[in-house]
Amino acid sequence: MKLLVTGGAGFIGSAVVRLAVARGHEVVNLDALTYAACLDNVASVAGNPLYAFEHADIRDRAALDRILAAHRPDAIMHLAAESHVDRSIDGPGTFVETNVTGTYTLLEAARAYWTRAGRPEGFRFHHVSTDEVFGSLPPDPAVKFSEATPYDPRSPYSASKAASDHLVRAWHHTYGLPVVLSNCSNNYGPYHFPEKLIPVTILSALAGKALPIYGDGSNIRDWLYVEDHADALLLVLEKGQIGRSYNIGGENERSNLELVKTLCAILDRKRPRAQGSYADQITFVADRPGHDARYAIDPTRIRTELGWRPSMTVEEGLERTVQWYLDNEHWWRPLQARQGVGQRLGVAK
Ligand code: NAD
């Protein structure tokens, strides 16, 4: 299959690109190379004849038309987005432009391309979204997000992603575009941009800096190893039912404080401090405005319909992730100089 992957120089998109090429798919990576992108993420496939890169913005209709006509993909996997909640609090405009207008522009380009090609049945537009569109859950472990959970986004980021999900469904119902959607929980793993909780914790710990915990650290997330997610995305693309959405979770709920303490314990073993534990560096800071209390995925649909389960427990995944950051300073060190990285963002003062 020939895939056009948007956002393939980002964290999850690059995992999809690497896995798709490894499985023998042809891949065109379309990316605007924003502050969050890193072409080193796809260096392992850059010389592969199955791989091509297109530097383009999903808001640029002419570029999208040119790229679709030139490469003639069988499917589009749409991951390009502004993805950091804290940045969406400080500057929501870019999130609306890329996540909403960009998705609209891509849908229109995809519709024109698919129509010109004679509306092939096998074509797919796979929209990759987040569980944050469903809002926030109570602590009751029996209550989780299913595909039927009503949308209730609360941050500018999740609102922009919810809007894009609605557009994708509308393009299916109105124009018949063959779409599938997926909403996943928090990803982590190699190549995670060093402004998100897990890499920030690992790198701040190693630098002897404070480990900032928003609020009291009780917020719960369902952690999904990025390579498991990439595997699930290719499965949804190939086997998902047209017009349907699939929730993808890690089945690994942890509070932020538990997660940071686990990372500290791993670092204590792998790179012990001269004295004491990395956990001594934990510092509680002002909470994120509107911080959702809990996210958790009910994985019943993807498990029963597509037979998919995550392969990795959060303990195994964190162990691998910490080791990856210890081994790949040449990757993360230059990214720390990018705009806003390492600063406290999203306090909405
Ligand atoms: P990321 O920020 O690491 O990467 C996003 C990529 O999109 C970057 O390479 C960037 O250059 C590119 N991009 C941004 N704006 C663009 C534009 N206008 N045109 C073309 N390219 C553009 O994001 P990620 O964490 O890899 O997330 C990928 C997708 O998965 C996003 O749609 C995000 O909403 C969704 N998602 C992420 C998570 C998570 O935990 N990271 C969870 C749920 C859903």
mmCIF file of C-alpha atoms and ligand atoms in Angstrom:
data_model
loop_
_atom_site.group_PDB
_atom_site.id
_atom_site.type_symbol
_atom_site.label_atom_id
_atom_site.label_comp_id
_atom_site.label_asym_id
_atom_site.label_seq_id
_atom_site.Cartn_x
_atom_site.Cartn_y
_atom_site.Cartn_z
ATOM 1 C CA MET A 1 0.000 0.000 0.000
ATOM 2 C CA LYS A 2 1.143 3.565 -0.628
ATOM 3 C CA LEU A 3 0.492 5.837 2.353
ATOM 4 C CA LEU A 4 0.581 9.599 2.678
ATOM 5 C CA VAL A 5 1.366 10.289 6.345
ATOM 6 C CA THR A 6 0.923 13.874 7.541
ATOM 7 C CA GLY A 7 3.016 14.923 10.529
ATOM 8 C CA GLY A 8 5.507 12.125 9.917
ATOM 9 C CA ALA A 9 8.405 14.147 11.343
ATOM 10 C CA GLY A 10 6.654 14.366 14.716
ATOM 11 C CA PHE A 11 6.557 11.903 17.580
ATOM 12 C CA ILE A 12 3.736 9.489 16.659
ATOM 13 C CA GLY A 13 3.835 10.171 12.907
ATOM 14 C CA SER A 14 7.490 9.144 12.755
ATOM 15 C CA ALA A 15 6.726 5.887 14.592
ATOM 16 C CA VAL A 16 4.029 5.213 11.977
ATOM 17 C CA VAL A 17 6.446 6.023 9.139
ATOM 18 C CA ARG A 18 9.182 3.748 10.526
ATOM 19 C CA LEU A 19 6.771 0.846 11.123
ATOM 20 C CA ALA A 20 4.976 1.214 7.771
ATOM 21 C CA VAL A 21 8.273 1.191 5.849
ATOM 22 C CA ALA A 22 9.466 -1.814 7.897
ATOM 23 C CA ARG A 23 6.279 -3.620 6.825
ATOM 24 C CA GLY A 24 6.949 -2.900 3.164
ATOM 25 C CA HIS A 25 4.541 -0.026 2.588
ATOM 26 C CA GLU A 26 5.523 2.918 0.432
ATOM 27 C CA VAL A 27 5.351 6.074 2.548
ATOM 28 C CA VAL A 28 5.205 9.755 1.660
ATOM 29 C CA ASN A 29 5.856 11.857 4.745
ATOM 30 C CA LEU A 30 4.212 15.295 4.474
ATOM 31 C CA ASP A 31 5.305 17.682 7.205
ATOM 32 C CA ALA A 32 5.598 21.455 7.640
ATOM 33 C CA LEU A 33 8.572 20.987 10.013
ATOM 34 C CA THR A 34 7.284 23.141 12.862
ATOM 35 C CA TYR A 35 9.164 23.529 16.163
ATOM 36 C CA ALA A 36 7.886 20.029 17.130
ATOM 37 C CA ALA A 37 9.314 18.233 14.103
ATOM 38 C CA CYS A 38 12.620 16.454 13.822
ATOM 39 C CA LEU A 39 13.739 14.723 10.657
ATOM 40 C CA ASP A 40 16.188 12.646 12.728
ATOM 41 C CA ASN A 41 13.067 10.735 13.868
ATOM 42 C CA VAL A 42 12.896 9.200 10.380
ATOM 43 C CA ALA A 43 16.636 9.071 9.655
ATOM 44 C CA SER A 44 16.502 5.256 9.782
ATOM 45 C CA VAL A 45 14.255 5.186 6.682
ATOM 46 C CA ALA A 46 15.426 8.341 4.891
ATOM 47 C CA GLY A 47 17.524 6.423 2.353
ATOM 48 C CA ASN A 48 14.954 3.680 1.811
ATOM 49 C CA PRO A 49 13.438 3.593 -1.718
ATOM 50 C CA LEU A 50 10.008 3.089 -0.098
ATOM 51 C CA TYR A 51 10.249 6.503 1.598
ATOM 52 C CA ALA A 52 9.744 10.053 0.307
ATOM 53 C CA PHE A 53 9.534 13.380 2.113
ATOM 54 C CA GLU A 54 7.413 16.397 1.141
ATOM 55 C CA HIS A 55 7.936 19.650 3.020
ATOM 56 C CA ALA A 56 4.440 21.139 2.975
ATOM 57 C CA ASP A 57 1.751 22.663 5.154
ATOM 58 C CA ILE A 58 -1.686 21.014 5.401
ATOM 59 C CA ARG A 59 -3.229 24.499 5.091
ATOM 60 C CA ASP A 60 -1.701 24.878 1.622
ATOM 61 C CA ARG A 61 -4.295 23.469 -0.779
ATOM 62 C CA ALA A 62 -2.153 23.907 -3.902
ATOM 63 C CA ALA A 63 0.716 21.973 -2.297
ATOM 64 C CA LEU A 64 -1.659 19.198 -1.196
ATOM 65 C CA ASP A 65 -3.130 18.893 -4.708
ATOM 66 C CA ARG A 66 0.339 18.711 -6.219
ATOM 67 C CA ILE A 67 1.579 16.092 -3.730
ATOM 68 C CA LEU A 68 -1.529 13.886 -4.076
ATOM 69 C CA ALA A 69 -1.346 14.018 -7.885
ATOM 70 C CA ALA A 70 2.383 13.288 -7.902
ATOM 71 C CA HIS A 71 2.362 10.366 -5.429
ATOM 72 C CA ARG A 72 -1.156 8.894 -5.885
ATOM 73 C CA PRO A 73 -1.452 7.345 -2.388
ATOM 74 C CA ASP A 74 -3.946 4.560 -1.553
ATOM 75 C CA ALA A 75 -4.567 6.072 1.870
ATOM 76 C CA ILE A 76 -3.939 9.174 3.929
ATOM 77 C CA MET A 77 -3.016 8.895 7.604
ATOM 78 C CA HIS A 78 -3.542 12.324 9.127
ATOM 79 C CA LEU A 79 -1.400 13.017 12.178
ATOM 80 C CA ALA A 80 -0.160 16.565 11.532
ATOM 81 C CA ALA A 81 -1.338 18.817 14.333
ATOM 82 C CA GLU A 82 -0.352 21.277 16.983
ATOM 83 C CA SER A 83 -0.272 18.872 19.915
ATOM 84 C CA HIS A 84 0.845 20.526 23.161
ATOM 85 C CA VAL A 85 -2.001 21.509 25.518
ATOM 86 C CA ASP A 86 0.113 24.095 27.383
ATOM 87 C CA ARG A 87 0.972 25.883 24.121
ATOM 88 C CA SER A 88 -2.730 25.870 23.165
ATOM 89 C CA ILE A 89 -3.506 27.829 26.341
ATOM 90 C CA ASP A 90 -0.964 30.530 25.446
ATOM 91 C CA GLY A 91 -1.683 30.640 21.701
ATOM 92 C CA PRO A 92 -4.911 28.932 20.636
ATOM 93 C CA GLY A 93 -4.938 30.533 17.170
ATOM 94 C CA THR A 94 -2.342 28.213 15.661
ATOM 95 C CA PHE A 95 -4.279 25.231 16.979
ATOM 96 C CA VAL A 96 -7.443 26.358 15.222
ATOM 97 C CA GLU A 97 -5.511 27.114 12.031
ATOM 98 C CA THR A 98 -3.668 23.796 11.806
ATOM 99 C CA ASN A 99 -6.005 21.364 13.551
ATOM 100 C CA VAL A 100 -9.293 22.744 12.220
ATOM 101 C CA THR A 101 -8.551 24.701 9.013
ATOM 102 C CA GLY A 102 -5.666 22.396 8.117
ATOM 103 C CA THR A 103 -7.832 19.288 8.516
ATOM 104 C CA TYR A 104 -10.587 20.941 6.468
ATOM 105 C CA THR A 105 -8.096 21.788 3.699
ATOM 106 C CA LEU A 106 -6.700 18.258 3.711
ATOM 107 C CA LEU A 107 -10.211 16.764 3.598
ATOM 108 C CA GLU A 108 -11.081 18.913 0.589
ATOM 109 C CA ALA A 109 -7.868 17.978 -1.202
ATOM 110 C CA ALA A 110 -8.484 14.293 -0.377
ATOM 111 C CA ARG A 111 -12.074 14.494 -1.628
ATOM 112 C CA ALA A 112 -11.000 16.076 -4.930
ATOM 113 C CA TYR A 113 -8.227 13.510 -5.395
ATOM 114 C CA TRP A 114 -10.521 10.565 -4.537
ATOM 115 C CA THR A 115 -13.285 11.870 -6.819
ATOM 116 C CA ARG A 116 -10.884 12.389 -9.732
ATOM 117 C CA ALA A 117 -9.619 8.831 -9.238
ATOM 118 C CA GLY A 118 -13.185 7.480 -9.690
ATOM 119 C CA ARG A 119 -13.991 7.145 -5.952
ATOM 120 C CA PRO A 120 -11.986 3.919 -5.407
ATOM 121 C CA GLU A 121 -13.576 1.749 -2.688
ATOM 122 C CA GLY A 122 -10.266 0.866 -1.110
ATOM 123 C CA PHE A 123 -9.202 4.469 -0.451
ATOM 124 C CA ARG A 124 -9.008 5.497 3.231
ATOM 125 C CA PHE A 125 -8.657 8.773 5.091
ATOM 126 C CA HIS A 126 -7.521 7.839 8.610
ATOM 127 C CA HIS A 127 -7.883 10.691 11.063
ATOM 128 C CA VAL A 128 -5.775 10.351 14.215
ATOM 129 C CA SER A 129 -7.252 12.064 17.246
ATOM 130 C CA THR A 130 -7.145 12.100 21.012
ATOM 131 C CA ASP A 131 -9.196 10.848 23.965
ATOM 132 C CA GLU A 132 -9.085 14.435 25.260
ATOM 133 C CA VAL A 133 -12.104 15.222 23.041
ATOM 134 C CA PHE A 134 -14.217 13.314 25.607
ATOM 135 C CA GLY A 135 -13.385 15.650 28.505
ATOM 136 C CA SER A 136 -12.548 14.490 32.014
ATOM 137 C CA LEU A 137 -13.537 11.346 33.947
ATOM 138 C CA PRO A 138 -14.403 10.865 37.633
ATOM 139 C CA PRO A 139 -12.027 8.687 39.718
ATOM 140 C CA ASP A 140 -14.324 5.593 39.479
ATOM 141 C CA PRO A 141 -12.158 3.016 37.614
ATOM 142 C CA ALA A 142 -15.287 1.433 36.095
ATOM 143 C CA VAL A 143 -16.016 4.629 34.131
ATOM 144 C CA LYS A 144 -13.980 4.976 30.920
ATOM 145 C CA PHE A 145 -14.196 6.628 27.514
ATOM 146 C CA SER A 146 -15.978 4.505 24.912
ATOM 147 C CA GLU A 147 -16.574 5.500 21.298
ATOM 148 C CA ALA A 148 -20.117 6.489 22.379
ATOM 149 C CA THR A 149 -18.952 8.924 25.078
ATOM 150 C CA PRO A 150 -20.284 12.412 24.246
ATOM 151 C CA TYR A 151 -17.696 14.973 23.182
ATOM 152 C CA ASP A 152 -16.818 17.455 25.934
ATOM 153 C CA PRO A 153 -13.444 19.047 25.102
ATOM 154 C CA ARG A 154 -12.100 21.524 27.646
ATOM 155 C CA SER A 155 -8.782 22.883 26.384
ATOM 156 C CA PRO A 156 -8.157 24.848 23.180
ATOM 157 C CA TYR A 157 -6.144 21.821 21.973
ATOM 158 C CA SER A 158 -8.879 19.255 22.621
ATOM 159 C CA ALA A 159 -11.568 21.596 21.254
ATOM 160 C CA SER A 160 -9.605 21.981 18.006
ATOM 161 C CA LYS A 161 -9.162 18.196 17.748
ATOM 162 C CA ALA A 162 -12.880 17.655 18.467
ATOM 163 C CA ALA A 163 -13.737 20.105 15.686
ATOM 164 C CA SER A 164 -11.476 18.202 13.292
ATOM 165 C CA ASP A 165 -13.142 14.877 14.247
ATOM 166 C CA HIS A 166 -16.541 16.389 13.446
ATOM 167 C CA LEU A 167 -15.300 17.617 10.074
ATOM 168 C CA VAL A 168 -13.969 14.163 9.194
ATOM 169 C CA ARG A 169 -17.302 12.491 10.080
ATOM 170 C CA ALA A 170 -19.179 15.148 8.112
ATOM 171 C CA TRP A 171 -17.027 14.528 5.013
ATOM 172 C CA HIS A 172 -17.937 10.855 5.295
ATOM 173 C CA HIS A 173 -21.673 11.342 5.791
ATOM 174 C CA THR A 174 -22.045 14.174 3.285
ATOM 175 C CA TYR A 175 -19.603 13.280 0.519
ATOM 176 C CA GLY A 176 -19.087 9.561 1.140
ATOM 177 C CA LEU A 177 -15.331 9.949 1.731
ATOM 178 C CA PRO A 178 -14.166 6.579 3.139
ATOM 179 C CA VAL A 179 -12.823 7.585 6.545
ATOM 180 C CA VAL A 180 -11.786 5.813 9.724
ATOM 181 C CA LEU A 181 -10.993 7.600 12.987
ATOM 182 C CA SER A 182 -9.066 6.725 16.103
ATOM 183 C CA ASN A 183 -8.861 8.440 19.487
ATOM 184 C CA CYS A 184 -5.896 7.446 21.581
ATOM 185 C CA SER A 185 -4.651 8.037 25.086
ATOM 186 C CA ASN A 186 -1.340 9.641 26.089
ATOM 187 C CA ASN A 187 1.577 8.264 24.106
ATOM 188 C CA TYR A 188 5.161 7.935 25.320
ATOM 189 C CA GLY A 189 8.377 6.335 24.107
ATOM 190 C CA PRO A 190 11.420 7.102 21.939
ATOM 191 C CA TYR A 191 11.540 10.455 20.072
ATOM 192 C CA HIS A 192 9.015 12.085 22.436
ATOM 193 C CA PHE A 193 9.588 15.835 22.097
ATOM 194 C CA PRO A 194 11.296 17.193 25.231
ATOM 195 C CA GLU A 195 8.422 19.454 26.295
ATOM 196 C CA LYS A 196 6.049 16.653 27.361
ATOM 197 C CA LEU A 197 5.845 15.191 30.887
ATOM 198 C CA ILE A 198 7.911 12.006 30.502
ATOM 199 C CA PRO A 199 10.927 13.427 28.610
ATOM 200 C CA VAL A 200 10.825 16.605 30.718
ATOM 201 C CA THR A 201 11.012 14.476 33.854
ATOM 202 C CA ILE A 202 13.866 12.284 32.597
ATOM 203 C CA LEU A 203 15.945 15.191 31.270
ATOM 204 C CA SER A 204 15.326 17.495 34.239
ATOM 205 C CA ALA A 205 16.277 14.665 36.589
ATOM 206 C CA LEU A 206 19.551 14.063 34.758
ATOM 207 C CA ALA A 207 20.292 17.812 34.755
ATOM 208 C CA GLY A 208 19.770 18.001 38.534
ATOM 209 C CA LYS A 209 16.812 20.340 38.062
ATOM 210 C CA ALA A 210 13.428 20.403 39.802
ATOM 211 C CA LEU A 211 10.893 17.855 38.514
ATOM 212 C CA PRO A 212 7.758 19.935 38.111
ATOM 213 C CA ILE A 213 4.437 18.279 39.007
ATOM 214 C CA TYR A 214 1.335 20.275 38.090
ATOM 215 C CA GLY A 215 -1.056 20.699 41.058
ATOM 216 C CA ASP A 216 -0.952 17.754 43.450
ATOM 217 C CA GLY A 217 -0.015 15.206 40.759
ATOM 218 C CA SER A 218 -3.282 13.279 41.131
ATOM 219 C CA ASN A 219 -4.298 13.678 37.453
ATOM 220 C CA ILE A 220 -4.567 10.250 35.848
ATOM 221 C CA ARG A 221 -3.566 9.357 32.283
ATOM 222 C CA ASP A 222 -3.724 6.030 30.409
ATOM 223 C CA TRP A 223 -0.202 5.549 29.010
ATOM 224 C CA LEU A 224 0.246 4.022 25.541
ATOM 225 C CA TYR A 225 3.670 3.041 24.184
ATOM 226 C CA VAL A 226 4.099 4.842 20.871
ATOM 227 C CA GLU A 227 5.182 1.753 18.924
ATOM 228 C CA ASP A 228 2.086 -0.118 20.137
ATOM 229 C CA HIS A 229 0.040 2.849 18.956
ATOM 230 C CA ALA A 230 1.656 2.831 15.504
ATOM 231 C CA ASP A 231 0.814 -0.878 15.212
ATOM 232 C CA ALA A 232 -2.818 -0.201 16.178
ATOM 233 C CA LEU A 233 -3.052 2.681 13.679
ATOM 234 C CA LEU A 234 -1.953 0.492 10.767
ATOM 235 C CA LEU A 235 -4.494 -2.131 11.862
ATOM 236 C CA VAL A 236 -7.324 0.429 12.025
ATOM 237 C CA LEU A 237 -6.311 1.679 8.593
ATOM 238 C CA GLU A 238 -6.342 -1.800 7.062
ATOM 239 C CA LYS A 239 -9.193 -3.480 8.965
ATOM 240 C CA GLY A 240 -11.289 -0.690 10.486
ATOM 241 C CA GLN A 241 -14.866 -0.332 9.296
ATOM 242 C CA ILE A 242 -15.524 2.728 7.141
ATOM 243 C CA GLY A 243 -17.072 5.615 9.061
ATOM 244 C CA ARG A 244 -16.198 4.045 12.428
ATOM 245 C CA SER A 245 -13.930 5.294 15.191
ATOM 246 C CA TYR A 246 -11.713 3.206 17.454
ATOM 247 C CA ASN A 247 -10.440 4.139 20.896
ATOM 248 C CA ILE A 248 -6.827 3.064 21.450
ATOM 249 C CA GLY A 249 -5.479 2.913 25.008
ATOM 250 C CA GLY A 250 -2.544 1.473 26.856
ATOM 251 C CA GLU A 251 -4.602 -0.113 29.668
ATOM 252 C CA ASN A 252 -2.056 1.522 31.980
ATOM 253 C CA GLU A 253 -3.653 4.161 34.185
ATOM 254 C CA ARG A 254 -1.212 6.042 36.408
ATOM 255 C CA SER A 255 -1.380 9.358 38.267
ATOM 256 C CA ASN A 256 1.237 11.871 37.174
ATOM 257 C CA LEU A 257 2.889 11.615 40.592
ATOM 258 C CA GLU A 258 3.070 7.786 40.399
ATOM 259 C CA LEU A 259 4.486 8.042 36.893
ATOM 260 C CA VAL A 260 7.209 10.522 37.886
ATOM 261 C CA LYS A 261 8.121 8.408 40.926
ATOM 262 C CA THR A 262 8.450 5.330 38.685
ATOM 263 C CA LEU A 263 10.762 7.269 36.348
ATOM 264 C CA CYS A 264 12.848 8.361 39.345
ATOM 265 C CA ALA A 265 13.136 4.762 40.566
ATOM 266 C CA ILE A 266 14.307 3.593 37.125
ATOM 267 C CA LEU A 267 16.873 6.405 36.944
ATOM 268 C CA ASP A 268 18.045 5.605 40.497
ATOM 269 C CA ARG A 269 18.952 2.135 39.228
ATOM 270 C CA LYS A 270 20.330 3.063 35.821
ATOM 271 C CA ARG A 271 22.165 6.323 36.615
ATOM 272 C CA PRO A 272 22.324 6.677 40.434
ATOM 273 C CA ARG A 273 22.826 10.145 41.929
ATOM 274 C CA ALA A 274 25.839 10.683 44.185
ATOM 275 C CA GLN A 275 23.421 10.869 47.124
ATOM 276 C CA GLY A 276 19.694 10.380 47.608
ATOM 277 C CA SER A 277 17.022 9.693 44.997
ATOM 278 C CA TYR A 278 15.881 11.607 41.931
ATOM 279 C CA ALA A 279 12.497 11.706 43.705
ATOM 280 C CA ASP A 280 14.072 14.314 46.037
ATOM 281 C CA GLN A 281 13.927 16.693 43.031
ATOM 282 C CA ILE A 282 10.099 16.496 42.773
ATOM 283 C CA THR A 283 8.529 19.964 43.114
ATOM 284 C CA PHE A 284 4.837 20.816 43.031
ATOM 285 C CA VAL A 285 4.006 23.799 40.796
ATOM 286 C CA ALA A 286 0.839 25.738 39.908
ATOM 287 C CA ASP A 287 -1.701 23.538 38.167
ATOM 288 C CA ARG A 288 -2.591 23.827 34.470
ATOM 289 C CA PRO A 289 -5.794 25.886 34.108
ATOM 290 C CA GLY A 290 -8.724 23.542 33.470
ATOM 291 C CA HIS A 291 -6.506 20.486 34.008
ATOM 292 C CA ASP A 292 -8.602 17.376 33.228
ATOM 293 C CA ALA A 293 -8.640 15.003 36.211
ATOM 294 C CA ARG A 294 -8.627 11.618 34.507
ATOM 295 C CA TYR A 295 -8.514 9.995 31.075
ATOM 296 C CA ALA A 296 -9.009 6.251 30.574
ATOM 297 C CA ILE A 297 -9.872 4.257 27.472
ATOM 298 C CA ASP A 298 -12.413 1.459 27.267
ATOM 299 C CA PRO A 299 -10.634 -0.728 24.693
ATOM 300 C CA THR A 300 -13.575 -3.116 24.062
ATOM 301 C CA ARG A 301 -14.178 -2.172 20.424
ATOM 302 C CA ILE A 302 -10.622 -2.418 19.116
ATOM 303 C CA ARG A 303 -10.087 -5.576 21.161
ATOM 304 C CA THR A 304 -13.231 -7.410 20.072
ATOM 305 C CA GLU A 305 -13.574 -6.147 16.485
ATOM 306 C CA LEU A 306 -9.915 -5.966 15.462
ATOM 307 C CA GLY A 307 -8.311 -8.281 18.032
ATOM 308 C CA TRP A 308 -5.781 -5.661 19.177
ATOM 309 C CA ARG A 309 -4.226 -5.218 22.627
ATOM 310 C CA PRO A 310 -1.183 -3.234 23.712
ATOM 311 C CA SER A 311 1.939 -5.381 24.010
ATOM 312 C CA MET A 312 3.688 -3.306 26.638
ATOM 313 C CA THR A 313 3.036 -2.583 30.328
ATOM 314 C CA VAL A 314 3.876 0.936 31.441
ATOM 315 C CA GLU A 315 6.747 -0.422 33.568
ATOM 316 C CA GLU A 316 8.357 -2.130 30.529
ATOM 317 C CA GLY A 317 7.711 0.878 28.315
ATOM 318 C CA LEU A 318 9.164 3.364 30.813
ATOM 319 C CA GLU A 319 12.236 1.191 31.303
ATOM 320 C CA ARG A 320 12.855 1.214 27.532
ATOM 321 C CA THR A 321 12.081 4.916 27.256
ATOM 322 C CA VAL A 322 14.510 5.924 30.009
ATOM 323 C CA GLN A 323 17.220 3.794 28.405
ATOM 324 C CA TRP A 324 16.502 5.412 25.028
ATOM 325 C CA TYR A 325 16.963 8.927 26.461
ATOM 326 C CA LEU A 326 20.167 7.840 28.217
ATOM 327 C CA ASP A 327 21.498 6.517 24.899
ATOM 328 C CA ASN A 328 20.322 9.364 22.636
ATOM 329 C CA GLU A 329 21.536 12.652 24.045
ATOM 330 C CA HIS A 330 22.593 13.673 20.511
ATOM 331 C CA TRP A 331 18.882 13.594 19.595
ATOM 332 C CA TRP A 332 17.362 15.492 22.515
ATOM 333 C CA ARG A 333 20.099 18.003 23.396
ATOM 334 C CA PRO A 334 19.630 20.278 20.314
ATOM 335 C CA LEU A 335 15.823 20.186 20.685
ATOM 336 C CA GLN A 336 16.087 21.738 24.136
ATOM 337 C CA ALA A 337 17.238 24.973 22.486
ATOM 338 C CA ARG A 338 13.970 25.325 20.550
ATOM 339 C CA GLN A 339 11.539 28.096 21.361
ATOM 340 C CA GLY A 340 9.682 27.610 24.651
ATOM 341 C CA VAL A 341 11.203 24.204 25.440
ATOM 342 C CA GLY A 342 12.111 23.936 29.112
ATOM 343 C CA GLN A 343 9.963 26.933 30.065
ATOM 344 C CA ARG A 344 6.739 26.792 32.026
ATOM 345 C CA LEU A 345 3.980 27.369 29.445
ATOM 346 C CA GLY A 346 0.208 27.524 29.674
ATOM 347 C CA VAL A 347 -0.316 29.227 33.012
ATOM 348 C CA ALA A 348 -2.775 31.679 31.365
ATOM 349 C CA LYS A 349 -1.752 34.646 33.471
HETATM 350 P P1 NAD B 1 3.900 16.201 17.383
HETATM 351 O O1 NAD B 1 3.652 17.585 17.878
HETATM 352 O O2 NAD B 1 5.053 15.428 17.923
HETATM 353 O O3 NAD B 1 4.062 16.204 15.785
HETATM 354 C C1 NAD B 1 3.212 16.919 14.964
HETATM 355 C C2 NAD B 1 3.840 16.989 13.586
HETATM 356 O O4 NAD B 1 2.914 17.690 12.727
HETATM 357 C C3 NAD B 1 5.159 17.766 13.549
HETATM 358 O O5 NAD B 1 6.131 17.052 12.818
HETATM 359 C C4 NAD B 1 4.798 19.079 12.860
HETATM 360 O O6 NAD B 1 5.856 19.633 12.101
HETATM 361 C C5 NAD B 1 3.641 18.643 11.980
HETATM 362 N N1 NAD B 1 2.748 19.770 11.675
HETATM 363 C C6 NAD B 1 2.227 20.673 12.552
HETATM 364 N N2 NAD B 1 1.505 21.579 11.883
HETATM 365 C C7 NAD B 1 1.530 21.239 10.578
HETATM 366 C C8 NAD B 1 0.953 21.776 9.404
HETATM 367 N N3 NAD B 1 0.195 22.878 9.455
HETATM 368 N N4 NAD B 1 1.173 21.148 8.225
HETATM 369 C C9 NAD B 1 1.948 20.033 8.160
HETATM 370 N N5 NAD B 1 2.545 19.503 9.236
HETATM 371 C C10 NAD B 1 2.343 20.088 10.429
HETATM 372 O O7 NAD B 1 2.529 15.416 17.614
HETATM 373 P P2 NAD B 1 2.302 13.906 18.070
HETATM 374 O O8 NAD B 1 2.389 13.826 19.540
HETATM 375 O O9 NAD B 1 3.125 13.034 17.235
HETATM 376 O O10 NAD B 1 0.764 13.719 17.680
HETATM 377 C C11 NAD B 1 0.391 13.256 16.382
HETATM 378 C C12 NAD B 1 -1.121 13.217 16.308
HETATM 379 O O11 NAD B 1 -1.638 12.371 17.331
HETATM 380 C C13 NAD B 1 -1.771 14.580 16.512
HETATM 381 O O12 NAD B 1 -2.859 14.678 15.628
HETATM 382 C C14 NAD B 1 -2.235 14.550 17.950
HETATM 383 O O13 NAD B 1 -3.362 15.367 18.128
HETATM 384 C C15 NAD B 1 -2.585 13.084 18.121
HETATM 385 N N6 NAD B 1 -2.469 12.590 19.487
HETATM 386 C C16 NAD B 1 -1.302 12.661 20.185
HETATM 387 C C17 NAD B 1 -1.238 12.135 21.482
HETATM 388 C C18 NAD B 1 0.049 12.120 22.274
HETATM 389 O O14 NAD B 1 0.073 11.596 23.384
HETATM 390 N N7 NAD B 1 1.154 12.640 21.749
HETATM 391 C C19 NAD B 1 -2.361 11.592 22.069
HETATM 392 C C20 NAD B 1 -3.539 11.562 21.352
HETATM 393 C C21 NAD B 1 -3.578 12.034 20.058
#
